[in-house]
PDB file of C-alpha atoms in Angstrom:
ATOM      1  CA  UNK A 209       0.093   5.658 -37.012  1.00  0.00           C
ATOM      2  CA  UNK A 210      -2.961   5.042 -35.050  1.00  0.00           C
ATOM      3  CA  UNK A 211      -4.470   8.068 -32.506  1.00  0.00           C
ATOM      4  CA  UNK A 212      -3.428   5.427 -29.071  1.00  0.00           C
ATOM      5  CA  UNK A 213       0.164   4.556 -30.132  1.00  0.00           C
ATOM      6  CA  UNK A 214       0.455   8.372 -31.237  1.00  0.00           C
ATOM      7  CA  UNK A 215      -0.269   9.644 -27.135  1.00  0.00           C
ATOM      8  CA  UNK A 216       1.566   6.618 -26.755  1.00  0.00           C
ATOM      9  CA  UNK A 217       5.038   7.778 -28.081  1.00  0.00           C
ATOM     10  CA  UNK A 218       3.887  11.017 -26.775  1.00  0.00           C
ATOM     11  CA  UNK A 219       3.983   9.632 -23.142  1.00  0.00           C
ATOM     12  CA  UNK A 220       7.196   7.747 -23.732  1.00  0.00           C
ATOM     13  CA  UNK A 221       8.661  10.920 -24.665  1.00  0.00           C
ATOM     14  CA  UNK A 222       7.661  12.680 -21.587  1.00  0.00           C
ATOM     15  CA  UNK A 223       8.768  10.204 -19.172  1.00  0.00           C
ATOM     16  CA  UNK A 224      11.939   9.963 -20.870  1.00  0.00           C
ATOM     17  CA  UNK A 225      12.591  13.400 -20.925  1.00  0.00           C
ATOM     18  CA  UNK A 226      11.933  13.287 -17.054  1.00  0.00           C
ATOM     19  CA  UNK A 227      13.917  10.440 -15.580  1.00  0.00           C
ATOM     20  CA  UNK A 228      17.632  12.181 -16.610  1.00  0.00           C
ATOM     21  CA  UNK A 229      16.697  14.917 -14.128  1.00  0.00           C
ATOM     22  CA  UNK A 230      17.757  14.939 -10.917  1.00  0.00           C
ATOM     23  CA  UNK A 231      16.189  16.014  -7.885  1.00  0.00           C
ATOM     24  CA  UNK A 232      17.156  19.163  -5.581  1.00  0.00           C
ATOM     25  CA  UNK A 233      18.178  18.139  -2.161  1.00  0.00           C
ATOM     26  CA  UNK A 234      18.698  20.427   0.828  1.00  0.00           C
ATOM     27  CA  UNK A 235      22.313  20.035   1.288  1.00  0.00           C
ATOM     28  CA  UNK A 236      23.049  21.054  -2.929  1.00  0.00           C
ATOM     29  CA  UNK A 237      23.975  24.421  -4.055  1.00  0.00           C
ATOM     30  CA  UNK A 238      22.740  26.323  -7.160  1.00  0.00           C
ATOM     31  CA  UNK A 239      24.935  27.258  -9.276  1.00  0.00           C
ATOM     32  CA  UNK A 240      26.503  26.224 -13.033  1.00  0.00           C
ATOM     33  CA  UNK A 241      27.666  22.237 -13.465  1.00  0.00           C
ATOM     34  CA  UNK A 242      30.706  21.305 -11.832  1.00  0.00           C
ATOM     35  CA  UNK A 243      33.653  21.433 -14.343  1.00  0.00           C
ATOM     36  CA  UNK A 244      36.551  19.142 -14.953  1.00  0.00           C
ATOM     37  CA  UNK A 245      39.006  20.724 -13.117  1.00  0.00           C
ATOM     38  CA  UNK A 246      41.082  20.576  -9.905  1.00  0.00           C
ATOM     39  CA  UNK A 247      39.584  23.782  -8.119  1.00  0.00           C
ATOM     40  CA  UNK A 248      35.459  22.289  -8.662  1.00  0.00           C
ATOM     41  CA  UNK A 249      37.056  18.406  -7.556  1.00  0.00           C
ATOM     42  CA  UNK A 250      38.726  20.178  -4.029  1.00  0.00           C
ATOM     43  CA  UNK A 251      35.376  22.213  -3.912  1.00  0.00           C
ATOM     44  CA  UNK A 252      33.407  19.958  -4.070  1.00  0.00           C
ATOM     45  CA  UNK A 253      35.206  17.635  -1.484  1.00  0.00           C
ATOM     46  CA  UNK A 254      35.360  19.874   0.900  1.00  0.00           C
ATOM     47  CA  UNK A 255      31.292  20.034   0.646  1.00  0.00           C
ATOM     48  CA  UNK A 256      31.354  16.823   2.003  1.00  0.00           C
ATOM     49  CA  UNK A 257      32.227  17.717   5.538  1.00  0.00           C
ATOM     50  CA  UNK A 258      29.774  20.366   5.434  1.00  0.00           C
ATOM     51  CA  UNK A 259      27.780  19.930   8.085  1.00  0.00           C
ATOM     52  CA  UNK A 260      25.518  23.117   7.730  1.00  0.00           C
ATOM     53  CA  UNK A 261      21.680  22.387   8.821  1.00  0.00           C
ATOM     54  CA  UNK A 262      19.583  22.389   5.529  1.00  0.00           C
ATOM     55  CA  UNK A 263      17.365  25.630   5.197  1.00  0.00           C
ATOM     56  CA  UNK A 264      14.070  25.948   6.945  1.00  0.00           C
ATOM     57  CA  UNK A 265      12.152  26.184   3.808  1.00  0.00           C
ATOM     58  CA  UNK A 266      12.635  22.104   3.499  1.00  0.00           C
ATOM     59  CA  UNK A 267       9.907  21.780   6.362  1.00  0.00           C
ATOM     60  CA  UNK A 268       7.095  24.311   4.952  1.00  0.00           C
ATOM     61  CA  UNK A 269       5.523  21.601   2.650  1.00  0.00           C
ATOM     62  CA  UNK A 270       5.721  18.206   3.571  1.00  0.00           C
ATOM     63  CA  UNK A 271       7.009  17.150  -0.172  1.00  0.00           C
ATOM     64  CA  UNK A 272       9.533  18.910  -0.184  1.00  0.00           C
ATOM     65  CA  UNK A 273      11.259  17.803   3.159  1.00  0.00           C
ATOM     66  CA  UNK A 274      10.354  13.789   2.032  1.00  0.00           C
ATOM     67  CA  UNK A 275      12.143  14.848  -1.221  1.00  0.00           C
ATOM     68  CA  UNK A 276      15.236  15.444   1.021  1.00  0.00           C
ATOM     69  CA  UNK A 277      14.700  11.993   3.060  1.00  0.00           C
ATOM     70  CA  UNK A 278      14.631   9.845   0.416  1.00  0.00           C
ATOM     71  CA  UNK A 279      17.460  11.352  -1.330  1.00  0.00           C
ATOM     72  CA  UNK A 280      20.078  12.278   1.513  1.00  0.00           C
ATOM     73  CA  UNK A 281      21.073   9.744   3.891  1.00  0.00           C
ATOM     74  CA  UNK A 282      22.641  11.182   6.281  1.00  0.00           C
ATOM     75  CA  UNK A 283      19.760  13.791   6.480  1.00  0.00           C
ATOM     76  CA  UNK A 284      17.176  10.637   7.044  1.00  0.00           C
ATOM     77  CA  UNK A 285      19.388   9.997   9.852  1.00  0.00           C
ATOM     78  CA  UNK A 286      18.682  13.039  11.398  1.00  0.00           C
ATOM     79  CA  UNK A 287      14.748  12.816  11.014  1.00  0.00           C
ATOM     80  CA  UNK A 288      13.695   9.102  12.542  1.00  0.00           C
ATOM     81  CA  UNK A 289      13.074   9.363  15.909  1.00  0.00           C
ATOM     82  CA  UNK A 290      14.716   6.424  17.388  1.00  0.00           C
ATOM     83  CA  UNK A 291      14.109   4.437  18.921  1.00  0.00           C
ATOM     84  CA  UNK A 292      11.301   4.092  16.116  1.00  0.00           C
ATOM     85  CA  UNK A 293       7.717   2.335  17.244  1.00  0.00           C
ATOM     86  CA  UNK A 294       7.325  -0.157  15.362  1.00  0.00           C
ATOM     87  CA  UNK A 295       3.309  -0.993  16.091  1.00  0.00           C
ATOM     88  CA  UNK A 296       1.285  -4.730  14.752  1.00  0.00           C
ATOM     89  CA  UNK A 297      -1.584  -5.407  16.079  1.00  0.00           C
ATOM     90  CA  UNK A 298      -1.463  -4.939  19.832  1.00  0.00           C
ATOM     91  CA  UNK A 299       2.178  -5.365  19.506  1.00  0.00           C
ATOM     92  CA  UNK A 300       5.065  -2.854  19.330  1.00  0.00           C
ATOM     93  CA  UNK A 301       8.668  -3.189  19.028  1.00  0.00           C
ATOM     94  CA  UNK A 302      11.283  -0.328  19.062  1.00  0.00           C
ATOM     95  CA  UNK A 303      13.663   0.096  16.052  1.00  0.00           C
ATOM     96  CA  UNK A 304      17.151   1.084  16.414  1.00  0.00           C
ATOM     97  CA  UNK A 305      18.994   2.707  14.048  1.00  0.00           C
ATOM     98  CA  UNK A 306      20.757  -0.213  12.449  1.00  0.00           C
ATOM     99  CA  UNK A 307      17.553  -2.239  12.129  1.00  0.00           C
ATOM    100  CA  UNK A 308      16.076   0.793   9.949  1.00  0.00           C
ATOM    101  CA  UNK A 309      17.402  -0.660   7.055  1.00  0.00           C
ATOM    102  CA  UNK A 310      15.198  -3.704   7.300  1.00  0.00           C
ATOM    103  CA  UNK A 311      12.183  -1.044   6.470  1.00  0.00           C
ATOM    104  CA  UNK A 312      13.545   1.585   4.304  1.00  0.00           C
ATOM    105  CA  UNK A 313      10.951   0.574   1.295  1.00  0.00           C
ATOM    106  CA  UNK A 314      12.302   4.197   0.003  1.00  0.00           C
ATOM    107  CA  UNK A 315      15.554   3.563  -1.281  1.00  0.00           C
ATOM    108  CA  UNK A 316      15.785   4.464  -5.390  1.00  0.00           C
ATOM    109  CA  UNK A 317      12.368   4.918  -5.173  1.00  0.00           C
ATOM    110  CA  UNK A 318      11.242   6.915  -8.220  1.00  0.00           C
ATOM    111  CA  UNK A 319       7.417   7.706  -7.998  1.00  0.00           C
ATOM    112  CA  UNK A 320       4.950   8.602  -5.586  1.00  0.00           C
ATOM    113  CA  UNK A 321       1.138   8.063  -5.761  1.00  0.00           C
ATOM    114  CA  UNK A 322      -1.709  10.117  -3.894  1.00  0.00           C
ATOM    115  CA  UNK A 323      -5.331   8.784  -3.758  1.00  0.00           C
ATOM    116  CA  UNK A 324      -8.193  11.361  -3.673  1.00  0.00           C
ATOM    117  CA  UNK A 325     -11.765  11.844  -4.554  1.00  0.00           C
ATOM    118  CA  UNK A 326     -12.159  15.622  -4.784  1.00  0.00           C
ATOM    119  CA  UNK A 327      -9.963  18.060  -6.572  1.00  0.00           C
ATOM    120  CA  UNK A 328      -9.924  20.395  -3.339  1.00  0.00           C
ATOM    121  CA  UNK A 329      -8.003  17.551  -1.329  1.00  0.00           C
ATOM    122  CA  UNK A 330      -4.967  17.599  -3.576  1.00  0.00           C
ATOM    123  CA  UNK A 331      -4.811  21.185  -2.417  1.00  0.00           C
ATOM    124  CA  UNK A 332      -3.811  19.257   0.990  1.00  0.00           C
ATOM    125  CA  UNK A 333       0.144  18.475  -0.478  1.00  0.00           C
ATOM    126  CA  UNK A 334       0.097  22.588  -0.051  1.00  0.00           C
ATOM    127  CA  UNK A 335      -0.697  23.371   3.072  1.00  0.00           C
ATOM    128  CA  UNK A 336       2.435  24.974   5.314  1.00  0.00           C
ATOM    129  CA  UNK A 337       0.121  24.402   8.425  1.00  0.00           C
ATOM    130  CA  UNK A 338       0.366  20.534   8.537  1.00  0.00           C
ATOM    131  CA  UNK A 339       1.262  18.719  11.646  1.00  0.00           C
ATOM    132  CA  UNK A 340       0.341  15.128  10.511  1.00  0.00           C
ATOM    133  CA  UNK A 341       1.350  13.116   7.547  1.00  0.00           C
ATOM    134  CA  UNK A 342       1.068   9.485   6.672  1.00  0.00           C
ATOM    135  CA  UNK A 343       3.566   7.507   3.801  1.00  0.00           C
ATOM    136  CA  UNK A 344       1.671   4.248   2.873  1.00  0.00           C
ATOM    137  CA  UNK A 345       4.088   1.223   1.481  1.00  0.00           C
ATOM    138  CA  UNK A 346       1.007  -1.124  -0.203  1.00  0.00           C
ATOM    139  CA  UNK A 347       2.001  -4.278  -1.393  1.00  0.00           C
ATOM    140  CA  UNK A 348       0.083  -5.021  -4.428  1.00  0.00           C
ATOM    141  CA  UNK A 349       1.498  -8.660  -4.755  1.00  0.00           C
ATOM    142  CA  UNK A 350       0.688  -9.441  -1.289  1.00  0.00           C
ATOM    143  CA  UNK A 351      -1.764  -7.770   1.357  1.00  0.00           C
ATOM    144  CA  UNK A 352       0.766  -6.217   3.563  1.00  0.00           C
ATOM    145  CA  UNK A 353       0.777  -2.591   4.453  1.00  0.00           C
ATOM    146  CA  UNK A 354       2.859  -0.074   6.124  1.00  0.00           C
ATOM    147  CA  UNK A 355       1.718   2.972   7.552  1.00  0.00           C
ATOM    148  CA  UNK A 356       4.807   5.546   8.491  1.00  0.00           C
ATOM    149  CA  UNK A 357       4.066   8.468  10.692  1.00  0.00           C
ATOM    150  CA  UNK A 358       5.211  12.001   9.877  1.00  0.00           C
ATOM    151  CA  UNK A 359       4.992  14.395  12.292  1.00  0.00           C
ATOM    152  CA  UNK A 360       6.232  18.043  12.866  1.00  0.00           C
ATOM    153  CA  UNK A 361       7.973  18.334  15.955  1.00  0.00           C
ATOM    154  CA  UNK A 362       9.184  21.952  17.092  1.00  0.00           C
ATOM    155  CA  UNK A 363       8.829  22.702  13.260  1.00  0.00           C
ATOM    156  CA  UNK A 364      10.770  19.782  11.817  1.00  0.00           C
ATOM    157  CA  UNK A 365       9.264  16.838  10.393  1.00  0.00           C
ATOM    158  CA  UNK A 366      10.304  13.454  11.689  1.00  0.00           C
ATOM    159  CA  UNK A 367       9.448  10.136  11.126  1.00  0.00           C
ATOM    160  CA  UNK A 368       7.896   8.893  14.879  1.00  0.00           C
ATOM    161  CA  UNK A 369       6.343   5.765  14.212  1.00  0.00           C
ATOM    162  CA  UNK A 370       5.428   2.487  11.612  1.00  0.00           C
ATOM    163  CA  UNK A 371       2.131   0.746  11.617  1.00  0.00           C
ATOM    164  CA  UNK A 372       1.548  -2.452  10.513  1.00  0.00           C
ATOM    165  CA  UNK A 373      -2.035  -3.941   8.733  1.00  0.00           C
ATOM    166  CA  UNK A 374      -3.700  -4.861   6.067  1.00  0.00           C
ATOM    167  CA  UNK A 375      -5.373  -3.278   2.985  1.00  0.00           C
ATOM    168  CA  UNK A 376      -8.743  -4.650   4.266  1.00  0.00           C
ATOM    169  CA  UNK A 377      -8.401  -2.169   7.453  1.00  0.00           C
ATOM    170  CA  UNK A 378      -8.172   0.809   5.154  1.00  0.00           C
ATOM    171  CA  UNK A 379     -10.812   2.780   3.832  1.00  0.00           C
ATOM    172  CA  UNK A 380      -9.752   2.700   0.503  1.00  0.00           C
ATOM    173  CA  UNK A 381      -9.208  -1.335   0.913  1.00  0.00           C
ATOM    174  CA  UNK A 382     -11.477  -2.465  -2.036  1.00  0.00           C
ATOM    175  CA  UNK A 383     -10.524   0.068  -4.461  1.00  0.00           C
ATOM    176  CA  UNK A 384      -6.743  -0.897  -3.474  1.00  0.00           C
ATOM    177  CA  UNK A 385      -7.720  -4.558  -3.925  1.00  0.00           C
ATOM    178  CA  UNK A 386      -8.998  -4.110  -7.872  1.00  0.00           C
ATOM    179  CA  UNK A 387      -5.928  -1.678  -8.285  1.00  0.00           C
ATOM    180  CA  UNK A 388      -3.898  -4.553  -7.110  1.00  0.00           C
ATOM    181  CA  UNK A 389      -5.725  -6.716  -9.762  1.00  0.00           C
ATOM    182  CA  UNK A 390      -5.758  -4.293 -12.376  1.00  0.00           C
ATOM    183  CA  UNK A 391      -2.254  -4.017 -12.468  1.00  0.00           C
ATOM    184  CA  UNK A 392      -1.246  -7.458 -12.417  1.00  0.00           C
ATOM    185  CA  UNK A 393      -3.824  -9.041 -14.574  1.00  0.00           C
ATOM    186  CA  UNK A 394      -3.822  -8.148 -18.412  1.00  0.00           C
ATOM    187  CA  UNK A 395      -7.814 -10.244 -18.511  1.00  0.00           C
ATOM    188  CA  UNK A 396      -8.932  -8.488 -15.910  1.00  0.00           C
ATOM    189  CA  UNK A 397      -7.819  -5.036 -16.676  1.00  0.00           C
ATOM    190  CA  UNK A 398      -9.026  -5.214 -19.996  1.00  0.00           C
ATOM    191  CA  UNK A 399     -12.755  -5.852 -18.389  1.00  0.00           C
ATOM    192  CA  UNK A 400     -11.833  -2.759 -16.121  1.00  0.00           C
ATOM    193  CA  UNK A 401     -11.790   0.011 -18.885  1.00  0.00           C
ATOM    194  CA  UNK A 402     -14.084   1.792 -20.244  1.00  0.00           C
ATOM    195  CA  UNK A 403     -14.876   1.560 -24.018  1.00  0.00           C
ATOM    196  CA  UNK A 404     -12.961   3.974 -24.862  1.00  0.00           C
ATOM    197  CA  UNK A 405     -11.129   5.295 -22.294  1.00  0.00           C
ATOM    198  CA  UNK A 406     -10.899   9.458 -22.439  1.00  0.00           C
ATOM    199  CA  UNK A 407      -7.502  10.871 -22.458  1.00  0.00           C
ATOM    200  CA  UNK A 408      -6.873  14.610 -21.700  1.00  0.00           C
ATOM    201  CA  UNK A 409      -3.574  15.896 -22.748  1.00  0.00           C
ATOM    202  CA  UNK A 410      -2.562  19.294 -21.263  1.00  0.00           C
ATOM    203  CA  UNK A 411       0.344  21.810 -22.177  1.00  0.00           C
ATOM    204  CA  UNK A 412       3.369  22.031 -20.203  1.00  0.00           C
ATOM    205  CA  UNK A 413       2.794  25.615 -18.848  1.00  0.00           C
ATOM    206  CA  UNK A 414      -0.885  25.308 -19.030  1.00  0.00           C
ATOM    207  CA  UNK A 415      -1.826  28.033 -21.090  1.00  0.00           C
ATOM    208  CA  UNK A 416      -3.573  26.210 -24.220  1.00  0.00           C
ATOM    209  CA  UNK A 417      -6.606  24.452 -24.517  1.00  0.00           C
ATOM    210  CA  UNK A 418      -6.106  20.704 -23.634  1.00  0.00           C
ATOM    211  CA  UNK A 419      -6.432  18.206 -26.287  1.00  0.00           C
ATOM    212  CA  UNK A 420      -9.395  15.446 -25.633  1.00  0.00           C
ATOM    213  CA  UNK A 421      -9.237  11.727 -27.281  1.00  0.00           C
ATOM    214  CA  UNK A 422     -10.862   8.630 -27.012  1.00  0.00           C
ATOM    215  CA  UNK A 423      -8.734   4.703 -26.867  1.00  0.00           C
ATOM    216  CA  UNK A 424     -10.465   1.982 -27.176  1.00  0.00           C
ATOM    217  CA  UNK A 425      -8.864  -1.579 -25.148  1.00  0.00           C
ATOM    218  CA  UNK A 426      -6.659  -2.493 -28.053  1.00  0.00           C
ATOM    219  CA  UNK A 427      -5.151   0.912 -28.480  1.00  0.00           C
ATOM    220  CA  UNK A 428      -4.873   0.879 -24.607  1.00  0.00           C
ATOM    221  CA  UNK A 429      -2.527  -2.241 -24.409  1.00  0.00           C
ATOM    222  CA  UNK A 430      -0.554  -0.389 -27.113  1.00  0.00           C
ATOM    223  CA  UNK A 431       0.112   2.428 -24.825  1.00  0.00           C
ATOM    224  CA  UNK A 432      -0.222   0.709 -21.738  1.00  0.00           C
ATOM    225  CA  UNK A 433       3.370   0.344 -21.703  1.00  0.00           C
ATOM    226  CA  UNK A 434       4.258   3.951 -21.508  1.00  0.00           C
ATOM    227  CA  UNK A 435       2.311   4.127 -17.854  1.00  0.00           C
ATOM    228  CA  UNK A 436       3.914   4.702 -14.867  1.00  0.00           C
ATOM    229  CA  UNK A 437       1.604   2.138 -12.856  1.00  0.00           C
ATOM    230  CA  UNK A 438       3.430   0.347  -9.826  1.00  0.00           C
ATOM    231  CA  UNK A 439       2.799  -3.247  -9.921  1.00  0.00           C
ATOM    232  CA  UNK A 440       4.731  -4.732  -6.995  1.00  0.00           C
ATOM    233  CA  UNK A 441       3.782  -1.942  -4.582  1.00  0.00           C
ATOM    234  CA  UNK A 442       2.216   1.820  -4.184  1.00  0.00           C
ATOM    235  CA  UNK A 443       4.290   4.803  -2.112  1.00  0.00           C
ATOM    236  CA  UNK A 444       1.469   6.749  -0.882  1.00  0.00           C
ATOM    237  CA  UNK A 445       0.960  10.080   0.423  1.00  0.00           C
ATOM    238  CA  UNK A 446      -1.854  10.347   2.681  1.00  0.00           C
ATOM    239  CA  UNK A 447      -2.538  13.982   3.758  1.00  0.00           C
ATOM    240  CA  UNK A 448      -5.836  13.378   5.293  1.00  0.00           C
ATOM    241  CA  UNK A 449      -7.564  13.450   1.987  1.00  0.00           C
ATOM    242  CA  UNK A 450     -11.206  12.653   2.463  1.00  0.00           C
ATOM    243  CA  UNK A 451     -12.533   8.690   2.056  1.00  0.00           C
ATOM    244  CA  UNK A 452     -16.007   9.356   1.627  1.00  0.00           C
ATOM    245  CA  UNK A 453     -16.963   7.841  -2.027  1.00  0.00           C
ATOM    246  CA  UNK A 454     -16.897   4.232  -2.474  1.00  0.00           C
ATOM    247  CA  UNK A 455     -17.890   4.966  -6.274  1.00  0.00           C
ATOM    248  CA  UNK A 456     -15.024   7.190  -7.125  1.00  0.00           C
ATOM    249  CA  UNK A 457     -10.974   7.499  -7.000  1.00  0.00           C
ATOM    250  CA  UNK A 458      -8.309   9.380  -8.551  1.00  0.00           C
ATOM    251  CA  UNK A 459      -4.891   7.877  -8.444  1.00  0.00           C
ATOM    252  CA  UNK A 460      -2.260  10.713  -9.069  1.00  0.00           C
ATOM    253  CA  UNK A 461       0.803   9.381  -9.877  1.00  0.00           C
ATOM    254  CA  UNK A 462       4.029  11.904  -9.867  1.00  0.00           C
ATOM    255  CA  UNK A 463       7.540  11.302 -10.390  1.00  0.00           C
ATOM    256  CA  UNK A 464       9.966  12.406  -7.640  1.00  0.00           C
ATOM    257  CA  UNK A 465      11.625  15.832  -8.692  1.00  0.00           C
ATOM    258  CA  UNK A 466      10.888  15.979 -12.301  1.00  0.00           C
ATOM    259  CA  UNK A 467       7.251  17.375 -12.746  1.00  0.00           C
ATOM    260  CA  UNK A 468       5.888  14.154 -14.275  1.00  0.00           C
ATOM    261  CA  UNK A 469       2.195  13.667 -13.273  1.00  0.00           C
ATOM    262  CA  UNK A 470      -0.630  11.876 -14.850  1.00  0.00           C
ATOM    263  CA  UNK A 471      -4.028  11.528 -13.302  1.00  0.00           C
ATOM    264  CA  UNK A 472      -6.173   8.135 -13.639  1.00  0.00           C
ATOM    265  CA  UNK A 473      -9.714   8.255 -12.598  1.00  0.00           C
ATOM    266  CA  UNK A 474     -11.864   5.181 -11.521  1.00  0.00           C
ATOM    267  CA  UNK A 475     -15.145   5.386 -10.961  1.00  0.00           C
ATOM    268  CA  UNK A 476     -17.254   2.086  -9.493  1.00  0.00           C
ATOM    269  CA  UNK A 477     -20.233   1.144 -12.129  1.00  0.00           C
ATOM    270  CA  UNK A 478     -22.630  -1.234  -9.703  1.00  0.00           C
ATOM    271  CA  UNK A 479     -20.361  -3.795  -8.535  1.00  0.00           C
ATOM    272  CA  UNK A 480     -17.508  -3.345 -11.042  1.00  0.00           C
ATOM    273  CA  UNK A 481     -14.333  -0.404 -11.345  1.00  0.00           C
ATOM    274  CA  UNK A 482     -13.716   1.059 -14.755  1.00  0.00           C
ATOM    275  CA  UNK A 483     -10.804   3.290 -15.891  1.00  0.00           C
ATOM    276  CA  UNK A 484     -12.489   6.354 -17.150  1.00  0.00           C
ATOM    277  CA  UNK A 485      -9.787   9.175 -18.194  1.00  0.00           C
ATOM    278  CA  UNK A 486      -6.120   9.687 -17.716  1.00  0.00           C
ATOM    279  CA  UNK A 487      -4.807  13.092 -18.096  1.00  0.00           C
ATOM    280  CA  UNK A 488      -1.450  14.101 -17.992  1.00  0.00           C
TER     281      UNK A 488
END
């Protein structure tokens, strides 16, 4: 079997060995699995008309609590400020609560991207002091983007406002435009890596030496597959990361709740973006 469609099955196997977990919400318990009797079915209806607040730990880091909004309705509910601004050019609306539907891009939604140039800024996702967060809904298939507005509001985080534009009127706008390409065009793409592209595999608890290799185009298609790369649209997490390079990006992309990550680093040779090293 050849070295790309080895990290290939290798990558299949860790994605698949993510996606049957499930994520922790605020409003679940620890404990053992529910069994199949009576006494856990009663239990576990009465937990339905629970109506304790969740714990305060789900607003320390901002992932965690939009962990919790994404996965619990009726928590969401409780974290939109509405009416909701709803901004567009010089324009601005007001969403009620039954027209939130109409731009809930976050429903099933299984992974989330973050775009960074410097290792430093992914320290950002960390940070307990955060007022301020921005979730970006990119259309890769068209040019429309949606900024919403986190912000922490006597020590909750709530969802104040939506922002309308284009990827043109963001600083990472032309890297976003090749992504969009990239992604969507097997010609292209296959001009956009480099020859070969590294790939750095690291252990699970991070305590051996990663393993380096090299794939050349054709073994790339052959594992290409495997990668969790939106095509129709990117759920970003701006923390106010740093836009400074034009020549450089790393697109982290992480599954919701189940520790996947992979890394895939761009960098901008003259006029043209290569893919120059995934690591996962």
């Amino acid at each position: 079997m050849r070295k790309g469609l080895v990290i290939a099955v290798a990558m299949g196997s860790l994605l698949f060995s993510c996606q049957d977990k499930k994520m922790t919400n605020a409003f679940q318990q620890d404990g053992d699995e529910d069994e199949d009797s009576l006494e856990a079915f009663v239990g576990d209806t009465l937990h339905l008309f629970d109506e304790e607040e969740p714990p305060a730990a789900v607003d320390e880091l901002f992932d965690d609590f939009f962990y919790n909004f994404i996965d619990d309705s009726r928590f969401q509910g409780q974290r939109i400020a509405f009416p909701l601004s709803c901004k567009e050019g010089g324009d601005e609306e007001k969403l009620t609560k039954q027209e939130w539907s109409q731009y809930d891009h976050f429903k099933n939604q299984e992974l989330l991207s973050v775009i960074y140039e410097r290792e430093q800024d992914y320290e950002l996702s960390k940070d307990t002091s955060m007022q301020s967060v921005a979730v970006e809904w990119i259309g890769l298939r068209d040019d429309a983007v949606q900024n919403y507005r986190f912000n922490r509001l006597e020590g909750k985080w709530m969802l104040t406002e939506i922002d309308k534009h284009r990827r043109s009127e963001m600083p990472t706008g032309e890297f976003l435009d090749f992504y969009a390409r990239f992604v969507n065009d097997s010609v292209f793409q296959r001009s956009a890596l480099a020859d070969p592209v590294k790939v750095i595999l690291t252990s699970e608890d991070g305590e051996e030496e990663p393993e380096e290799e090299h794939v050349n185009p054709d073994e790339w298609f052959e594992m290409s597959e495997s990668m969790p790369l939106p095509k129709d649209a990117l759920v970003n997490v701006n923390y106010g990361q740093a836009s400074i390079s034009q020549n450089k990006k790393i697109l982290l992309i992480q599954g919701l709740g189940n520790g996947m990550q992979m890394k895939f680093k761009f960098n901008k040779q003259g006029d043209d973006w290569k893919l120059m090293e995934i690591e996962y």
